[in-house]
Amino acid sequence: MNNILELRSDSFRTLMAYFRCAIMEIETKFNVLNEEFSLQHDRNPIADIKSRLKSVESIEDKLTRKNLPVTCEAIEKNLNDVAGIRVICTFIDDVYMLADALLSQDDITLIQKKDYIENPKPNGYRSLHLIVEVPIFLAEEKRFMRVEIQLRTIAMDFWASLEHQLNYKKNITNAEMIQNELKHCAEVNAELDRRMSEIKRNIAGMQ
Ligand code: 0O2
């Protein structure tokens, strides 16, 4: 079959449905953890969960960029971010608590971890990225699907969303001043996260 046409085929639609199921599985796991934590601690560690399936155009672009054939097989083997979930947390501690709780579940396999909170990107980007494999249970089979999870605080999400709109992958030339300003904002943001965590700890100590 013509490579590009394969992305219009039934098998492609089925594969995308499997990725949607994987998103549902992971979202449910985070919702359960949020519920349990809020019962125990009277606050929600998760402020918001956003999910997205990579668009056909982005899938095609990414495969082509990587010199891979535009096929379902290549997607399953090589693309880790077709199913993406972003978990927006209240405090930095919540990011690691939720990541640890998810990764300790016996049906979750960690494929890759990138800690851009511990080691921010040179532009100031901060988030914890996990690639995990989760099983989805179909009528007659169990399939393991990969999902990219980005965990970050509200402050990190605020910065990343604005930076994405303004700058990310836009190849702005002569923009040293803008890059420096964005990096400075990321550092102010990180300080804000630290101070809010400190306030949380102080309040907890008073109770
Ligand atoms: P979009 O438009 O958000 O979908 P790979 O995914 O393997 O090709 P990489 O760069 O090794 O590439 O993956 P990494 O570092 O885990 O980053 C993947 C995703 O993190 C990006 O997805 C962005 O969503 C986010 N991200 C990474 N760096 C930045 C950054 O500097 N600024 C912002 N705002 N977001 C970032 P996509 O598919 O590249 O983009």
Short mmCIF file of C-alpha atoms and ligand atoms in Angstrom, two decimals:
data_model
loop_
_atom_site.label_atom_id
_atom_site.label_comp_id
_atom_site.label_asym_id
_atom_site.label_seq_id
_atom_site.Cartn_x
_atom_site.Cartn_y
_atom_site.Cartn_z
CA MET A 1 0.00 0.00 0.00
CA ASN A 2 1.15 3.56 -0.71
CA ASN A 3 2.80 4.84 2.48
CA ILE A 4 0.74 8.01 2.84
CA LEU A 5 -2.48 6.11 2.07
CA GLU A 6 -1.75 3.80 4.98
CA LEU A 7 -2.56 6.73 7.27
CA ARG A 8 -6.08 6.73 5.83
CA SER A 9 -6.59 2.97 6.24
CA ASP A 10 -8.74 0.95 8.65
CA SER A 11 -5.64 -0.39 10.37
CA PHE A 12 -4.49 3.19 11.06
CA ARG A 13 -7.91 4.09 12.48
CA THR A 14 -7.79 0.96 14.65
CA LEU A 15 -4.30 1.81 15.89
CA MET A 16 -5.45 5.34 16.81
CA ALA A 17 -8.41 3.83 18.70
CA TYR A 18 -5.95 1.67 20.67
CA PHE A 19 -3.92 4.78 21.56
CA ARG A 20 -7.15 6.50 22.68
CA CYS A 21 -7.86 3.51 24.95
CA ALA A 22 -4.35 3.78 26.40
CA ILE A 23 -4.99 7.47 27.17
CA MET A 24 -8.22 6.48 28.95
CA GLU A 25 -6.36 3.86 31.02
CA ILE A 26 -3.70 6.32 32.17
CA GLU A 27 -6.18 9.13 32.80
CA THR A 28 -8.23 6.81 35.00
CA LYS A 29 -5.14 5.83 36.96
CA PHE A 30 -4.36 9.50 37.68
CA ASN A 31 -7.99 10.25 38.56
CA VAL A 32 -7.99 7.35 41.03
CA LEU A 33 -4.75 8.60 42.63
CA ASN A 34 -6.18 12.12 42.84
CA GLU A 35 -9.34 10.83 44.51
CA GLU A 36 -7.42 8.72 47.01
CA PHE A 37 -5.04 11.56 47.90
CA SER A 38 -7.86 14.07 48.32
CA LEU A 39 -9.64 11.69 50.72
CA GLN A 40 -6.48 11.28 52.79
CA HIS A 41 -5.13 14.84 52.68
CA ASP A 42 -8.14 17.00 51.93
CA ARG A 43 -6.62 18.59 48.84
CA ASN A 44 -6.18 17.65 45.18
CA PRO A 45 -2.64 17.06 43.92
CA ILE A 46 -3.90 17.31 40.32
CA ALA A 47 -5.16 20.67 39.08
CA ASP A 48 -5.92 19.46 35.55
CA ILE A 49 -5.33 16.63 33.09
CA LYS A 50 -5.11 17.29 29.36
CA SER A 51 -4.73 14.62 26.74
CA ARG A 52 -4.19 14.58 23.03
CA LEU A 53 -3.72 12.15 20.18
CA LYS A 54 -1.01 13.23 17.75
CA SER A 55 -2.53 14.50 14.50
CA VAL A 56 -2.10 12.53 11.26
CA GLU A 57 -0.04 15.43 9.86
CA SER A 58 2.32 15.48 12.86
CA ILE A 59 2.71 11.69 12.71
CA GLU A 60 3.54 11.89 9.02
CA ASP A 61 6.01 14.78 9.59
CA LYS A 62 7.77 13.01 12.44
CA LEU A 63 8.17 9.71 10.56
CA THR A 64 9.46 11.54 7.49
CA ARG A 65 11.88 13.61 9.62
CA LYS A 66 13.23 10.38 11.11
CA ASN A 67 13.57 8.81 7.64
CA LEU A 68 11.06 6.12 8.57
CA PRO A 69 8.33 4.65 6.40
CA VAL A 70 4.89 6.16 6.94
CA THR A 71 3.30 2.91 8.15
CA CYS A 72 1.36 1.66 11.15
CA GLU A 73 4.22 -0.67 12.01
CA ALA A 74 6.71 2.22 12.06
CA ILE A 75 4.35 4.26 14.25
CA GLU A 76 4.02 1.50 16.86
CA LYS A 77 7.72 0.71 16.84
CA ASN A 78 9.19 4.20 16.77
CA LEU A 79 6.81 6.90 17.98
CA ASN A 80 6.45 7.25 21.74
CA ASP A 81 4.22 10.30 21.78
CA VAL A 82 1.19 9.41 19.66
CA ALA A 83 -0.80 9.23 22.89
CA GLY A 84 0.05 12.16 25.15
CA ILE A 85 -1.17 13.11 28.60
CA ARG A 86 -0.27 16.23 30.54
CA VAL A 87 -0.86 16.17 34.27
CA ILE A 88 -0.86 19.63 35.84
CA CYS A 89 0.00 19.38 39.53
CA THR A 90 -0.42 21.81 42.36
CA PHE A 91 3.05 21.50 43.94
CA ILE A 92 6.42 20.07 42.82
CA ASP A 93 6.17 17.31 45.46
CA ASP A 94 2.91 16.22 43.84
CA VAL A 95 4.68 15.71 40.49
CA TYR A 96 7.08 13.16 42.00
CA MET A 97 4.48 11.58 44.30
CA LEU A 98 2.15 10.94 41.34
CA ALA A 99 4.96 9.71 39.06
CA ASP A 100 6.17 7.27 41.75
CA ALA A 101 2.63 6.07 42.48
CA LEU A 102 1.95 5.43 38.79
CA LEU A 103 5.28 3.71 38.16
CA SER A 104 4.81 1.40 41.14
CA GLN A 105 1.66 -0.08 39.57
CA ASP A 106 2.37 -3.59 38.35
CA ASP A 107 0.84 -3.16 34.89
CA ILE A 108 2.94 -0.09 34.07
CA THR A 109 6.36 -0.40 32.43
CA LEU A 110 8.67 2.59 32.37
CA ILE A 111 10.34 2.96 28.97
CA GLN A 112 12.01 6.33 29.42
CA LYS A 113 12.22 9.10 31.99
CA LYS A 114 13.46 12.65 31.34
CA ASP A 115 13.55 14.90 34.38
CA TYR A 116 13.56 18.45 33.07
CA ILE A 117 12.72 19.70 36.58
CA GLU A 118 15.95 18.40 38.07
CA ASN A 119 17.77 19.30 34.82
CA PRO A 120 15.86 22.08 33.05
CA LYS A 121 16.38 22.55 29.31
CA PRO A 122 18.77 25.42 28.43
CA ASN A 123 15.77 27.62 27.53
CA GLY A 124 14.29 27.12 31.03
CA TYR A 125 11.68 24.44 30.15
CA ARG A 126 10.72 22.33 33.16
CA SER A 127 8.56 19.17 33.32
CA LEU A 128 8.92 15.51 34.17
CA HIS A 129 8.50 13.36 31.06
CA LEU A 130 7.71 9.66 31.24
CA ILE A 131 7.20 7.21 28.44
CA VAL A 132 5.28 4.23 29.76
CA GLU A 133 3.73 1.11 28.35
CA VAL A 134 0.23 0.24 29.56
CA PRO A 135 -1.91 -2.77 28.62
CA ILE A 136 -5.32 -2.26 27.07
CA PHE A 137 -7.74 -5.15 27.36
CA LEU A 138 -9.69 -5.84 24.16
CA ALA A 139 -12.35 -8.53 23.71
CA GLU A 140 -9.86 -11.08 22.49
CA GLU A 141 -6.42 -9.75 23.20
CA LYS A 142 -4.27 -7.65 25.48
CA ARG A 143 -2.13 -5.02 23.75
CA PHE A 144 0.68 -2.96 25.23
CA MET A 145 0.54 0.68 24.16
CA ARG A 146 3.02 3.51 24.73
CA VAL A 147 1.96 6.81 26.24
CA GLU A 148 3.96 9.99 26.82
CA ILE A 149 3.17 11.59 30.16
CA GLN A 150 4.25 15.12 30.99
CA LEU A 151 3.91 16.05 34.66
CA ARG A 152 4.42 19.67 35.68
CA THR A 153 3.20 22.27 38.15
CA ILE A 154 0.67 24.98 37.33
CA ALA A 155 3.53 27.48 37.17
CA MET A 156 5.59 25.29 34.79
CA ASP A 157 2.52 24.79 32.61
CA PHE A 158 1.87 28.52 32.50
CA TRP A 159 5.43 29.14 31.30
CA ALA A 160 5.48 26.23 28.79
CA SER A 161 2.13 27.21 27.27
CA LEU A 162 3.18 30.80 26.69
CA GLU A 163 6.66 29.84 25.51
CA HIS A 164 5.13 27.32 23.11
CA GLN A 165 2.89 30.00 21.60
CA LEU A 166 5.65 32.61 21.40
CA ASN A 167 8.75 30.76 20.59
CA TYR A 168 8.97 26.95 20.55
CA LYS A 169 10.23 25.63 17.20
CA LYS A 170 9.69 29.01 15.54
CA ASN A 171 13.38 29.62 14.75
CA ILE A 172 13.14 33.27 15.68
CA THR A 173 16.38 34.93 14.61
CA ASN A 174 18.23 37.66 16.54
CA ALA A 175 16.11 36.86 19.52
CA GLU A 176 18.74 36.59 22.24
CA MET A 177 16.92 39.16 24.34
CA ILE A 178 13.66 37.21 24.08
CA GLN A 179 15.38 33.91 24.98
CA ASN A 180 17.05 35.53 27.99
CA GLU A 181 13.79 37.07 29.14
CA LEU A 182 11.93 33.74 28.79
CA LYS A 183 14.69 31.97 30.71
CA HIS A 184 14.54 34.61 33.43
CA CYS A 185 10.74 34.12 33.66
CA ALA A 186 11.28 30.34 33.99
CA GLU A 187 13.63 30.96 36.92
CA VAL A 188 11.21 33.37 38.60
CA ASN A 189 8.54 30.69 38.12
CA ALA A 190 10.74 27.99 39.67
CA GLU A 191 11.36 30.26 42.66
CA LEU A 192 7.60 30.78 42.97
CA ASP A 193 7.08 26.99 43.00
CA ARG A 194 9.71 26.62 45.73
CA ARG A 195 8.17 29.37 47.87
CA MET A 196 4.63 28.00 47.51
CA SER A 197 5.92 24.56 48.59
CA GLU A 198 7.57 26.20 51.59
CA ILE A 199 4.28 27.88 52.55
CA LYS A 200 2.52 24.50 52.23
CA ARG A 201 5.10 22.88 54.52
CA ASN A 202 4.82 25.71 57.07
CA ILE A 203 1.03 25.47 57.14
CA ALA A 204 1.21 21.66 57.51
CA GLY A 205 3.63 22.16 60.42
CA MET A 206 1.10 24.41 62.19
CA GLN A 207 -1.73 21.85 62.01
P1 0O2 B 1 4.13 19.56 20.73
O1 0O2 B 1 3.82 20.62 19.76
O2 0O2 B 1 3.94 19.99 22.18
O3 0O2 B 1 3.46 18.24 20.47
P2 0O2 B 1 10.85 13.55 20.49
O4 0O2 B 1 9.44 13.72 21.07
O5 0O2 B 1 11.47 12.24 20.83
O6 0O2 B 1 10.89 13.91 19.05
P3 0O2 B 1 12.35 15.15 22.33
O7 0O2 B 1 12.58 16.63 22.12
O8 0O2 B 1 13.51 14.32 22.71
O9 0O2 B 1 11.74 14.67 21.00
O10 0O2 B 1 11.23 14.91 23.41
P4 0O2 B 1 11.07 15.65 24.77
O11 0O2 B 1 12.27 16.42 25.15
O12 0O2 B 1 10.59 14.60 25.72
O13 0O2 B 1 9.92 16.72 24.44
C1 0O2 B 1 8.72 16.34 23.88
C2 0O2 B 1 7.60 17.31 24.23
O14 0O2 B 1 7.88 18.08 25.40
C3 0O2 B 1 7.31 18.34 23.16
O15 0O2 B 1 6.45 17.76 22.24
C4 0O2 B 1 6.65 19.47 23.94
O16 0O2 B 1 5.29 19.16 24.23
C5 0O2 B 1 7.41 19.42 25.24
N1 0O2 B 1 8.60 20.29 25.19
C6 0O2 B 1 9.89 19.90 25.12
N2 0O2 B 1 10.70 20.96 25.12
C7 0O2 B 1 9.93 22.06 25.21
C8 0O2 B 1 10.21 23.46 25.26
O17 0O2 B 1 11.36 23.90 25.22
N3 0O2 B 1 9.14 24.29 25.33
C9 0O2 B 1 7.86 23.85 25.37
N4 0O2 B 1 6.88 24.74 25.46
N5 0O2 B 1 7.56 22.52 25.31
C10 0O2 B 1 8.58 21.65 25.23
P5 0O2 B 1 6.54 18.11 20.70
O18 0O2 B 1 5.95 16.97 19.96
O19 0O2 B 1 7.95 18.48 20.35
O20 0O2 B 1 5.68 19.36 20.54
#
